[in-house]
Amino acid sequence: MRARPRQRLPRQRPPLRLGARPPQSPGRESPVSTPTAPPPPRPSGVREVIGYNWPLYAAGLGATAAGLALAPHLPRIPAALARTGALTAAALLAGSTAASWWVYDRSALHSLDWLGDLLPDGPGDHLVIATGLDETSRTLSERHPRTRQQIVDLYDPALTTEGSIRRARRRVPPRPGTLPGHPSRLPVATASQHTVFAVFAAHELRLAPDREALFAEITRTLRPGGTLVLVEHLRDGPNTAAFGPGAWHFMPRREWLRLARGAGLHAVAETKIATLVTAFTFRRSSA
């Protein structure tokens, strides 16, 4: 009697548990997805400037619309004044918007390409001072990765009272490792820095004693022969033509020279960026 051949049953795979990955064939690996950090926000351009200062833009647009709407219903002279006021408000808005686009979107401001002429040997160990908005430290660390960087943020609603700074800070939060500070107390060792950067930071301190205290602290942190790089709009003819009354938010050139001189720093160089921004370098004595 011949034996009946064995019937081969199909091999069954063990049931998959919920959430388990299906088995992979030998020699093949499933790609592993690694979480990626969100990209940093792009440097502020005209769109962001409008967002930070939207109440001023809303007021300007409102004044323009109100003047043009009222003019047809007014006597001749008041109507002419209303139209003139409306056109002036519109011109100021257009001029400041165009100037912001030229400086923040089109120039080399954010790329720091202008810095090589001021610091041909690089920044060395450096401190970046911010007052609520830091758009300098990341580019510096990318361009000079072998240098040691410290960041101090002086943001304090009692000192930096502009609403635009609060809105900017929400969009660009402080970078990891940023230390809080005060104009009269920077958490940085004495004579530890080759360079200190204050880019659009010092003018946000609206009281002269706070600015004077900051410059004294900057001098303390600089090594002998160290450099302060100060970047600011100035309250001058070109900025007044571009920003109108908004230029009164900036400080005149003589104020920065006064502060540096009072802190024991002497002017070394001064250069223009996109006509409307001035970069100063001040140096501490080598003695």
PDB file of C-alpha atoms in Angstrom:
ATOM      1  CA  MET A   1       0.000   0.000   0.000  1.00  0.00           C
ATOM      2  CA  ARG A   2       1.538   3.291  -1.160  1.00  0.00           C
ATOM      3  CA  ALA A   3       1.782   6.110   1.335  1.00  0.00           C
ATOM      4  CA  ARG A   4      -0.249   9.186   0.564  1.00  0.00           C
ATOM      5  CA  PRO A   5       1.978  12.215  -0.048  1.00  0.00           C
ATOM      6  CA  ARG A   6       1.907  14.872   2.633  1.00  0.00           C
ATOM      7  CA  GLN A   7      -0.087  17.958   1.779  1.00  0.00           C
ATOM      8  CA  ARG A   8       1.975  21.148   2.284  1.00  0.00           C
ATOM      9  CA  LEU A   9       0.025  23.885   3.919  1.00  0.00           C
ATOM     10  CA  PRO A  10       0.921  27.520   3.130  1.00  0.00           C
ATOM     11  CA  ARG A  11       3.114  29.017   5.826  1.00  0.00           C
ATOM     12  CA  GLN A  12       1.204  31.589   7.806  1.00  0.00           C
ATOM     13  CA  ARG A  13       2.772  34.778   9.101  1.00  0.00           C
ATOM     14  CA  PRO A  14       2.108  35.722  12.675  1.00  0.00           C
ATOM     15  CA  PRO A  15      -0.606  38.344  12.975  1.00  0.00           C
ATOM     16  CA  LEU A  16       0.617  41.927  13.064  1.00  0.00           C
ATOM     17  CA  ARG A  17       0.130  43.812  16.268  1.00  0.00           C
ATOM     18  CA  LEU A  18      -1.540  47.158  15.979  1.00  0.00           C
ATOM     19  CA  GLY A  19       1.097  49.795  15.347  1.00  0.00           C
ATOM     20  CA  ALA A  20       3.835  47.264  14.413  1.00  0.00           C
ATOM     21  CA  ARG A  21       5.755  47.608  11.159  1.00  0.00           C
ATOM     22  CA  PRO A  22       5.360  44.830   8.568  1.00  0.00           C
ATOM     23  CA  PRO A  23       8.382  42.513   8.294  1.00  0.00           C
ATOM     24  CA  GLN A  24      10.974  43.501   5.718  1.00  0.00           C
ATOM     25  CA  SER A  25      12.497  41.145   3.201  1.00  0.00           C
ATOM     26  CA  PRO A  26      16.150  40.261   3.913  1.00  0.00           C
ATOM     27  CA  GLY A  27      18.681  42.834   2.802  1.00  0.00           C
ATOM     28  CA  ARG A  28      16.160  45.644   2.588  1.00  0.00           C
ATOM     29  CA  GLU A  29      15.775  48.291   5.223  1.00  0.00           C
ATOM     30  CA  SER A  30      12.891  50.637   5.530  1.00  0.00           C
ATOM     31  CA  PRO A  31      13.858  54.285   5.411  1.00  0.00           C
ATOM     32  CA  VAL A  32      13.978  55.853   8.850  1.00  0.00           C
ATOM     33  CA  SER A  33      12.325  59.246   9.056  1.00  0.00           C
ATOM     34  CA  THR A  34      14.163  61.613  11.345  1.00  0.00           C
ATOM     35  CA  PRO A  35      12.411  64.699  12.663  1.00  0.00           C
ATOM     36  CA  THR A  36      13.755  67.876  11.157  1.00  0.00           C
ATOM     37  CA  ALA A  37      13.860  71.224  12.901  1.00  0.00           C
ATOM     38  CA  PRO A  38      11.702  73.919  11.335  1.00  0.00           C
ATOM     39  CA  PRO A  39      13.699  76.290   9.164  1.00  0.00           C
ATOM     40  CA  PRO A  40      14.586  79.612  10.790  1.00  0.00           C
ATOM     41  CA  PRO A  41      12.402  82.547   9.787  1.00  0.00           C
ATOM     42  CA  ARG A  42      13.815  84.548   6.933  1.00  0.00           C
ATOM     43  CA  PRO A  43      15.291  87.935   7.834  1.00  0.00           C
ATOM     44  CA  SER A  44      12.736  90.692   8.162  1.00  0.00           C
ATOM     45  CA  GLY A  45      11.850  92.375   4.894  1.00  0.00           C
ATOM     46  CA  VAL A  46       9.268  94.949   3.943  1.00  0.00           C
ATOM     47  CA  ARG A  47       6.410  92.510   4.576  1.00  0.00           C
ATOM     48  CA  GLU A  48       7.578  91.932   8.143  1.00  0.00           C
ATOM     49  CA  VAL A  49       8.265  95.637   8.719  1.00  0.00           C
ATOM     50  CA  ILE A  50       4.654  96.381   7.793  1.00  0.00           C
ATOM     51  CA  GLY A  51       3.508  93.627  10.155  1.00  0.00           C
ATOM     52  CA  TYR A  52       5.584  94.947  13.047  1.00  0.00           C
ATOM     53  CA  ASN A  53       4.321  98.503  12.493  1.00  0.00           C
ATOM     54  CA  TRP A  54       0.812  97.767  11.275  1.00  0.00           C
ATOM     55  CA  PRO A  55      -0.902 100.370  13.554  1.00  0.00           C
ATOM     56  CA  LEU A  56       1.099 103.150  11.854  1.00  0.00           C
ATOM     57  CA  TYR A  57       0.257 101.826   8.408  1.00  0.00           C
ATOM     58  CA  ALA A  58      -3.410 101.476   9.374  1.00  0.00           C
ATOM     59  CA  ALA A  59      -3.457 105.066  10.645  1.00  0.00           C
ATOM     60  CA  GLY A  60      -1.832 106.325   7.439  1.00  0.00           C
ATOM     61  CA  LEU A  61      -4.277 104.448   5.231  1.00  0.00           C
ATOM     62  CA  GLY A  62      -7.166 105.658   7.383  1.00  0.00           C
ATOM     63  CA  ALA A  63      -6.025 109.284   7.106  1.00  0.00           C
ATOM     64  CA  THR A  64      -5.669 108.942   3.342  1.00  0.00           C
ATOM     65  CA  ALA A  65      -9.117 107.410   2.929  1.00  0.00           C
ATOM     66  CA  ALA A  66     -10.774 109.918   5.280  1.00  0.00           C
ATOM     67  CA  GLY A  67      -9.234 112.929   3.554  1.00  0.00           C
ATOM     68  CA  LEU A  68     -10.252 111.772   0.083  1.00  0.00           C
ATOM     69  CA  ALA A  69     -13.760 110.841   1.251  1.00  0.00           C
ATOM     70  CA  LEU A  70     -14.403 114.135   3.044  1.00  0.00           C
ATOM     71  CA  ALA A  71     -12.927 116.479   0.447  1.00  0.00           C
ATOM     72  CA  PRO A  72     -15.945 116.462  -1.952  1.00  0.00           C
ATOM     73  CA  HIS A  73     -18.267 117.491   0.902  1.00  0.00           C
ATOM     74  CA  LEU A  74     -16.176 120.409   2.183  1.00  0.00           C
ATOM     75  CA  PRO A  75     -15.835 124.040   1.086  1.00  0.00           C
ATOM     76  CA  ARG A  76     -13.032 124.795  -1.337  1.00  0.00           C
ATOM     77  CA  ILE A  77     -10.187 125.626   1.072  1.00  0.00           C
ATOM     78  CA  PRO A  78     -10.908 122.853   3.640  1.00  0.00           C
ATOM     79  CA  ALA A  79     -11.333 120.430   0.730  1.00  0.00           C
ATOM     80  CA  ALA A  80      -7.920 121.382  -0.636  1.00  0.00           C
ATOM     81  CA  LEU A  81      -6.388 120.885   2.814  1.00  0.00           C
ATOM     82  CA  ALA A  82      -8.076 117.488   3.174  1.00  0.00           C
ATOM     83  CA  ARG A  83      -6.777 116.352  -0.220  1.00  0.00           C
ATOM     84  CA  THR A  84      -3.292 117.647   0.587  1.00  0.00           C
ATOM     85  CA  GLY A  85      -3.276 115.809   3.903  1.00  0.00           C
ATOM     86  CA  ALA A  86      -4.492 112.609   2.257  1.00  0.00           C
ATOM     87  CA  LEU A  87      -1.863 112.771  -0.471  1.00  0.00           C
ATOM     88  CA  THR A  88       0.857 113.553   2.085  1.00  0.00           C
ATOM     89  CA  ALA A  89      -0.106 110.521   4.176  1.00  0.00           C
ATOM     90  CA  ALA A  90      -0.136 108.337   1.063  1.00  0.00           C
ATOM     91  CA  ALA A  91       3.273 109.642  -0.027  1.00  0.00           C
ATOM     92  CA  LEU A  92       4.783 108.976   3.411  1.00  0.00           C
ATOM     93  CA  LEU A  93       3.436 105.421   3.393  1.00  0.00           C
ATOM     94  CA  ALA A  94       4.710 104.765  -0.109  1.00  0.00           C
ATOM     95  CA  GLY A  95       8.110 106.314   0.627  1.00  0.00           C
ATOM     96  CA  SER A  96       8.718 104.399   3.862  1.00  0.00           C
ATOM     97  CA  THR A  97       7.562 101.140   2.259  1.00  0.00           C
ATOM     98  CA  ALA A  98       9.905 101.610  -0.699  1.00  0.00           C
ATOM     99  CA  ALA A  99      12.789 102.518   1.624  1.00  0.00           C
ATOM    100  CA  SER A 100      12.173  99.438   3.777  1.00  0.00           C
ATOM    101  CA  TRP A 101      12.140  97.232   0.671  1.00  0.00           C
ATOM    102  CA  TRP A 102      15.392  98.778  -0.554  1.00  0.00           C
ATOM    103  CA  VAL A 103      17.189  98.359   2.782  1.00  0.00           C
ATOM    104  CA  TYR A 104      15.809  95.070   4.104  1.00  0.00           C
ATOM    105  CA  ASP A 105      15.018  93.095   0.939  1.00  0.00           C
ATOM    106  CA  ARG A 106      17.470  94.305  -1.674  1.00  0.00           C
ATOM    107  CA  SER A 107      20.667  95.334   0.118  1.00  0.00           C
ATOM    108  CA  ALA A 108      23.517  93.299   1.635  1.00  0.00           C
ATOM    109  CA  LEU A 109      22.400  94.274   5.151  1.00  0.00           C
ATOM    110  CA  HIS A 110      21.310  90.829   6.357  1.00  0.00           C
ATOM    111  CA  SER A 111      24.032  88.898   4.520  1.00  0.00           C
ATOM    112  CA  LEU A 112      26.784  90.844   6.356  1.00  0.00           C
ATOM    113  CA  ASP A 113      28.809  91.088   3.146  1.00  0.00           C
ATOM    114  CA  TRP A 114      29.828  94.593   4.253  1.00  0.00           C
ATOM    115  CA  LEU A 115      31.462  93.312   7.438  1.00  0.00           C
ATOM    116  CA  GLY A 116      34.733  92.180   5.848  1.00  0.00           C
ATOM    117  CA  ASP A 117      35.786  95.770   5.191  1.00  0.00           C
ATOM    118  CA  LEU A 118      35.247  96.691   8.846  1.00  0.00           C
ATOM    119  CA  LEU A 119      36.683  93.504  10.387  1.00  0.00           C
ATOM    120  CA  PRO A 120      39.200  92.090   7.894  1.00  0.00           C
ATOM    121  CA  ASP A 121      40.489  89.583  10.483  1.00  0.00           C
ATOM    122  CA  GLY A 122      37.008  88.412  11.454  1.00  0.00           C
ATOM    123  CA  PRO A 123      35.098  89.002  14.697  1.00  0.00           C
ATOM    124  CA  GLY A 124      36.954  86.546  16.949  1.00  0.00           C
ATOM    125  CA  ASP A 125      35.168  85.829  20.224  1.00  0.00           C
ATOM    126  CA  HIS A 126      32.122  88.052  19.992  1.00  0.00           C
ATOM    127  CA  LEU A 127      29.001  89.207  21.766  1.00  0.00           C
ATOM    128  CA  VAL A 128      25.713  89.983  20.004  1.00  0.00           C
ATOM    129  CA  ILE A 129      23.434  92.423  21.822  1.00  0.00           C
ATOM    130  CA  ALA A 130      19.735  92.471  20.944  1.00  0.00           C
ATOM    131  CA  THR A 131      16.739  94.343  22.318  1.00  0.00           C
ATOM    132  CA  GLY A 132      13.982  91.931  21.371  1.00  0.00           C
ATOM    133  CA  LEU A 133      14.921  91.103  17.769  1.00  0.00           C
ATOM    134  CA  ASP A 134      18.135  89.249  16.918  1.00  0.00           C
ATOM    135  CA  GLU A 135      18.703  88.744  13.187  1.00  0.00           C
ATOM    136  CA  THR A 136      22.501  88.922  13.334  1.00  0.00           C
ATOM    137  CA  SER A 137      23.823  86.074  15.477  1.00  0.00           C
ATOM    138  CA  ARG A 138      22.767  83.214  13.187  1.00  0.00           C
ATOM    139  CA  THR A 139      24.448  84.706  10.118  1.00  0.00           C
ATOM    140  CA  LEU A 140      27.576  85.498  12.133  1.00  0.00           C
ATOM    141  CA  SER A 141      27.829  81.932  13.438  1.00  0.00           C
ATOM    142  CA  GLU A 142      27.340  80.540   9.921  1.00  0.00           C
ATOM    143  CA  ARG A 143      30.027  82.800   8.450  1.00  0.00           C
ATOM    144  CA  HIS A 144      32.459  82.303  11.356  1.00  0.00           C
ATOM    145  CA  PRO A 145      31.704  78.840  12.788  1.00  0.00           C
ATOM    146  CA  ARG A 146      35.038  78.528  14.644  1.00  0.00           C
ATOM    147  CA  THR A 147      34.520  81.607  16.785  1.00  0.00           C
ATOM    148  CA  ARG A 148      32.880  81.676  20.193  1.00  0.00           C
ATOM    149  CA  GLN A 149      29.603  83.578  20.298  1.00  0.00           C
ATOM    150  CA  GLN A 150      27.487  84.892  23.152  1.00  0.00           C
ATOM    151  CA  ILE A 151      24.057  86.492  22.786  1.00  0.00           C
ATOM    152  CA  VAL A 152      22.449  88.832  25.304  1.00  0.00           C
ATOM    153  CA  ASP A 153      18.893  90.099  24.892  1.00  0.00           C
ATOM    154  CA  LEU A 154      18.033  93.324  26.718  1.00  0.00           C
ATOM    155  CA  TYR A 155      14.311  93.045  25.994  1.00  0.00           C
ATOM    156  CA  ASP A 156      12.290  94.444  28.867  1.00  0.00           C
ATOM    157  CA  PRO A 157       8.791  95.884  28.329  1.00  0.00           C
ATOM    158  CA  ALA A 158       9.671  98.643  30.799  1.00  0.00           C
ATOM    159  CA  LEU A 159      12.709  99.729  28.745  1.00  0.00           C
ATOM    160  CA  THR A 160      11.822  98.757  25.167  1.00  0.00           C
ATOM    161  CA  THR A 161       8.364 100.248  25.003  1.00  0.00           C
ATOM    162  CA  GLU A 162       7.662 100.037  21.266  1.00  0.00           C
ATOM    163  CA  GLY A 163       4.810  97.709  20.297  1.00  0.00           C
ATOM    164  CA  SER A 164       6.678  96.826  17.115  1.00  0.00           C
ATOM    165  CA  ILE A 165       9.376  95.096  19.202  1.00  0.00           C
ATOM    166  CA  ARG A 166       6.804  92.901  20.948  1.00  0.00           C
ATOM    167  CA  ARG A 167       5.364  91.858  17.597  1.00  0.00           C
ATOM    168  CA  ALA A 168       8.821  91.219  16.117  1.00  0.00           C
ATOM    169  CA  ARG A 169       9.801  89.117  19.122  1.00  0.00           C
ATOM    170  CA  ARG A 170       6.784  86.876  18.627  1.00  0.00           C
ATOM    171  CA  ARG A 171       7.895  86.173  15.050  1.00  0.00           C
ATOM    172  CA  VAL A 172      11.625  85.766  15.795  1.00  0.00           C
ATOM    173  CA  PRO A 173      12.030  84.313  19.309  1.00  0.00           C
ATOM    174  CA  PRO A 174      15.461  84.410  20.969  1.00  0.00           C
ATOM    175  CA  ARG A 175      17.883  81.728  19.816  1.00  0.00           C
ATOM    176  CA  PRO A 176      18.766  78.877  22.198  1.00  0.00           C
ATOM    177  CA  GLY A 177      21.441  79.943  24.648  1.00  0.00           C
ATOM    178  CA  THR A 178      20.462  83.618  24.613  1.00  0.00           C
ATOM    179  CA  LEU A 179      20.981  85.222  28.020  1.00  0.00           C
ATOM    180  CA  PRO A 180      18.742  87.953  29.437  1.00  0.00           C
ATOM    181  CA  GLY A 181      20.532  91.141  30.363  1.00  0.00           C
ATOM    182  CA  HIS A 182      20.132  94.743  31.466  1.00  0.00           C
ATOM    183  CA  PRO A 183      21.894  97.797  30.005  1.00  0.00           C
ATOM    184  CA  SER A 184      23.847  98.242  33.234  1.00  0.00           C
ATOM    185  CA  ARG A 185      24.508  94.511  33.806  1.00  0.00           C
ATOM    186  CA  LEU A 186      25.604  92.378  30.866  1.00  0.00           C
ATOM    187  CA  PRO A 187      26.129  88.733  31.956  1.00  0.00           C
ATOM    188  CA  VAL A 188      29.518  88.626  30.205  1.00  0.00           C
ATOM    189  CA  ALA A 189      33.012  88.417  31.683  1.00  0.00           C
ATOM    190  CA  THR A 190      35.194  91.513  31.764  1.00  0.00           C
ATOM    191  CA  ALA A 191      37.657  91.918  28.857  1.00  0.00           C
ATOM    192  CA  SER A 192      36.441  88.675  27.242  1.00  0.00           C
ATOM    193  CA  GLN A 193      35.296  89.804  23.781  1.00  0.00           C
ATOM    194  CA  HIS A 194      37.195  90.697  20.640  1.00  0.00           C
ATOM    195  CA  THR A 195      34.045  92.242  19.121  1.00  0.00           C
ATOM    196  CA  VAL A 196      30.617  93.379  20.300  1.00  0.00           C
ATOM    197  CA  PHE A 197      27.766  93.730  17.795  1.00  0.00           C
ATOM    198  CA  ALA A 198      24.794  96.039  18.402  1.00  0.00           C
ATOM    199  CA  VAL A 199      22.699  95.920  15.225  1.00  0.00           C
ATOM    200  CA  PHE A 200      19.510  98.021  15.392  1.00  0.00           C
ATOM    201  CA  ALA A 201      19.550  97.415  19.149  1.00  0.00           C
ATOM    202  CA  ALA A 202      20.831 100.474  21.010  1.00  0.00           C
ATOM    203  CA  HIS A 203      18.255 102.967  19.696  1.00  0.00           C
ATOM    204  CA  GLU A 204      15.460 100.894  21.271  1.00  0.00           C
ATOM    205  CA  LEU A 205      16.718 102.094  24.654  1.00  0.00           C
ATOM    206  CA  ARG A 206      14.752 105.325  24.673  1.00  0.00           C
ATOM    207  CA  LEU A 207      16.356 106.891  27.771  1.00  0.00           C
ATOM    208  CA  ALA A 208      19.852 108.378  27.493  1.00  0.00           C
ATOM    209  CA  PRO A 209      21.015 106.943  30.884  1.00  0.00           C
ATOM    210  CA  ASP A 210      20.198 103.425  29.650  1.00  0.00           C
ATOM    211  CA  ARG A 211      22.222 103.970  26.485  1.00  0.00           C
ATOM    212  CA  GLU A 212      25.123 105.395  28.484  1.00  0.00           C
ATOM    213  CA  ALA A 213      25.047 102.399  30.837  1.00  0.00           C
ATOM    214  CA  LEU A 214      25.047 100.013  27.873  1.00  0.00           C
ATOM    215  CA  PHE A 215      28.080 101.630  26.258  1.00  0.00           C
ATOM    216  CA  ALA A 216      29.962 101.517  29.566  1.00  0.00           C
ATOM    217  CA  GLU A 217      29.185  97.798  29.845  1.00  0.00           C
ATOM    218  CA  ILE A 218      30.273  97.201  26.253  1.00  0.00           C
ATOM    219  CA  THR A 219      33.635  98.798  27.029  1.00  0.00           C
ATOM    220  CA  ARG A 220      33.963  96.598  30.112  1.00  0.00           C
ATOM    221  CA  THR A 221      33.380  93.394  28.131  1.00  0.00           C
ATOM    222  CA  LEU A 222      35.786  94.299  25.299  1.00  0.00           C
ATOM    223  CA  ARG A 223      39.380  93.175  25.403  1.00  0.00           C
ATOM    224  CA  PRO A 224      42.006  95.923  25.029  1.00  0.00           C
ATOM    225  CA  GLY A 225      41.940  96.812  21.338  1.00  0.00           C
ATOM    226  CA  GLY A 226      38.490  95.212  20.936  1.00  0.00           C
ATOM    227  CA  THR A 227      35.852  96.622  18.576  1.00  0.00           C
ATOM    228  CA  LEU A 228      32.220  97.655  18.840  1.00  0.00           C
ATOM    229  CA  VAL A 229      30.262  97.305  15.593  1.00  0.00           C
ATOM    230  CA  LEU A 230      27.212  99.567  15.832  1.00  0.00           C
ATOM    231  CA  VAL A 231      24.624  99.494  13.029  1.00  0.00           C
ATOM    232  CA  GLU A 232      21.778 102.024  13.024  1.00  0.00           C
ATOM    233  CA  HIS A 233      19.541 104.225  10.961  1.00  0.00           C
ATOM    234  CA  LEU A 234      20.330 107.866  11.722  1.00  0.00           C
ATOM    235  CA  ARG A 235      18.063 110.825  12.216  1.00  0.00           C
ATOM    236  CA  ASP A 236      19.437 112.635   9.180  1.00  0.00           C
ATOM    237  CA  GLY A 237      18.329 114.049   5.838  1.00  0.00           C
ATOM    238  CA  PRO A 238      18.121 110.804   3.806  1.00  0.00           C
ATOM    239  CA  ASN A 239      16.235 108.908   6.522  1.00  0.00           C
ATOM    240  CA  THR A 240      13.865 111.828   7.125  1.00  0.00           C
ATOM    241  CA  ALA A 241      13.132 111.974   3.402  1.00  0.00           C
ATOM    242  CA  ALA A 242      12.517 108.216   3.345  1.00  0.00           C
ATOM    243  CA  PHE A 243      10.622 107.672   6.603  1.00  0.00           C
ATOM    244  CA  GLY A 244       9.184 111.117   7.355  1.00  0.00           C
ATOM    245  CA  PRO A 245       8.319 111.610  11.041  1.00  0.00           C
ATOM    246  CA  GLY A 246       9.332 107.979  11.655  1.00  0.00           C
ATOM    247  CA  ALA A 247      12.978 109.068  11.425  1.00  0.00           C
ATOM    248  CA  TRP A 248      12.605 110.733  14.846  1.00  0.00           C
ATOM    249  CA  HIS A 249      12.626 107.223  16.309  1.00  0.00           C
ATOM    250  CA  PHE A 250      16.321 107.052  15.326  1.00  0.00           C
ATOM    251  CA  MET A 251      19.202 108.844  17.036  1.00  0.00           C
ATOM    252  CA  PRO A 252      21.351 111.514  15.368  1.00  0.00           C
ATOM    253  CA  ARG A 253      24.943 110.649  14.515  1.00  0.00           C
ATOM    254  CA  ARG A 254      26.305 112.943  17.213  1.00  0.00           C
ATOM    255  CA  GLU A 255      24.513 110.892  19.890  1.00  0.00           C
ATOM    256  CA  TRP A 256      26.397 107.716  18.972  1.00  0.00           C
ATOM    257  CA  LEU A 257      29.689 109.597  18.859  1.00  0.00           C
ATOM    258  CA  ARG A 258      28.925 111.123  22.269  1.00  0.00           C
ATOM    259  CA  LEU A 259      28.100 107.736  23.801  1.00  0.00           C
ATOM    260  CA  ALA A 260      31.232 106.101  22.413  1.00  0.00           C
ATOM    261  CA  ARG A 261      33.471 108.945  23.554  1.00  0.00           C
ATOM    262  CA  GLY A 262      31.950 108.899  27.027  1.00  0.00           C
ATOM    263  CA  ALA A 263      32.591 105.147  27.298  1.00  0.00           C
ATOM    264  CA  GLY A 264      36.243 105.449  26.292  1.00  0.00           C
ATOM    265  CA  LEU A 265      35.839 104.200  22.718  1.00  0.00           C
ATOM    266  CA  HIS A 266      37.283 105.998  19.702  1.00  0.00           C
ATOM    267  CA  ALA A 267      35.817 105.988  16.198  1.00  0.00           C
ATOM    268  CA  VAL A 268      37.714 103.897  13.653  1.00  0.00           C
ATOM    269  CA  ALA A 269      35.495 103.615  10.571  1.00  0.00           C
ATOM    270  CA  GLU A 270      32.042 104.481   9.300  1.00  0.00           C
ATOM    271  CA  THR A 271      30.320 103.068   6.239  1.00  0.00           C
ATOM    272  CA  LYS A 272      26.909 103.295   4.595  1.00  0.00           C
ATOM    273  CA  ILE A 273      24.696 100.322   3.764  1.00  0.00           C
ATOM    274  CA  ALA A 274      22.030 101.036   1.138  1.00  0.00           C
ATOM    275  CA  THR A 275      22.412 104.789   1.838  1.00  0.00           C
ATOM    276  CA  LEU A 276      20.025 104.716   4.816  1.00  0.00           C
ATOM    277  CA  VAL A 277      21.957 102.569   7.307  1.00  0.00           C
ATOM    278  CA  THR A 278      25.260 103.488   8.959  1.00  0.00           C
ATOM    279  CA  ALA A 279      27.740 100.959  10.349  1.00  0.00           C
ATOM    280  CA  PHE A 280      30.233 102.374  12.859  1.00  0.00           C
ATOM    281  CA  THR A 281      33.275 100.703  14.342  1.00  0.00           C
ATOM    282  CA  PHE A 282      34.547 101.994  17.676  1.00  0.00           C
ATOM    283  CA  ARG A 283      37.647 100.616  19.355  1.00  0.00           C
ATOM    284  CA  ARG A 284      38.758 100.297  22.933  1.00  0.00           C
ATOM    285  CA  SER A 285      42.271 101.500  23.664  1.00  0.00           C
ATOM    286  CA  SER A 286      44.948  98.797  23.603  1.00  0.00           C
ATOM    287  CA  ALA A 287      46.448 100.026  26.871  1.00  0.00           C
TER     288      ALA A 287
END
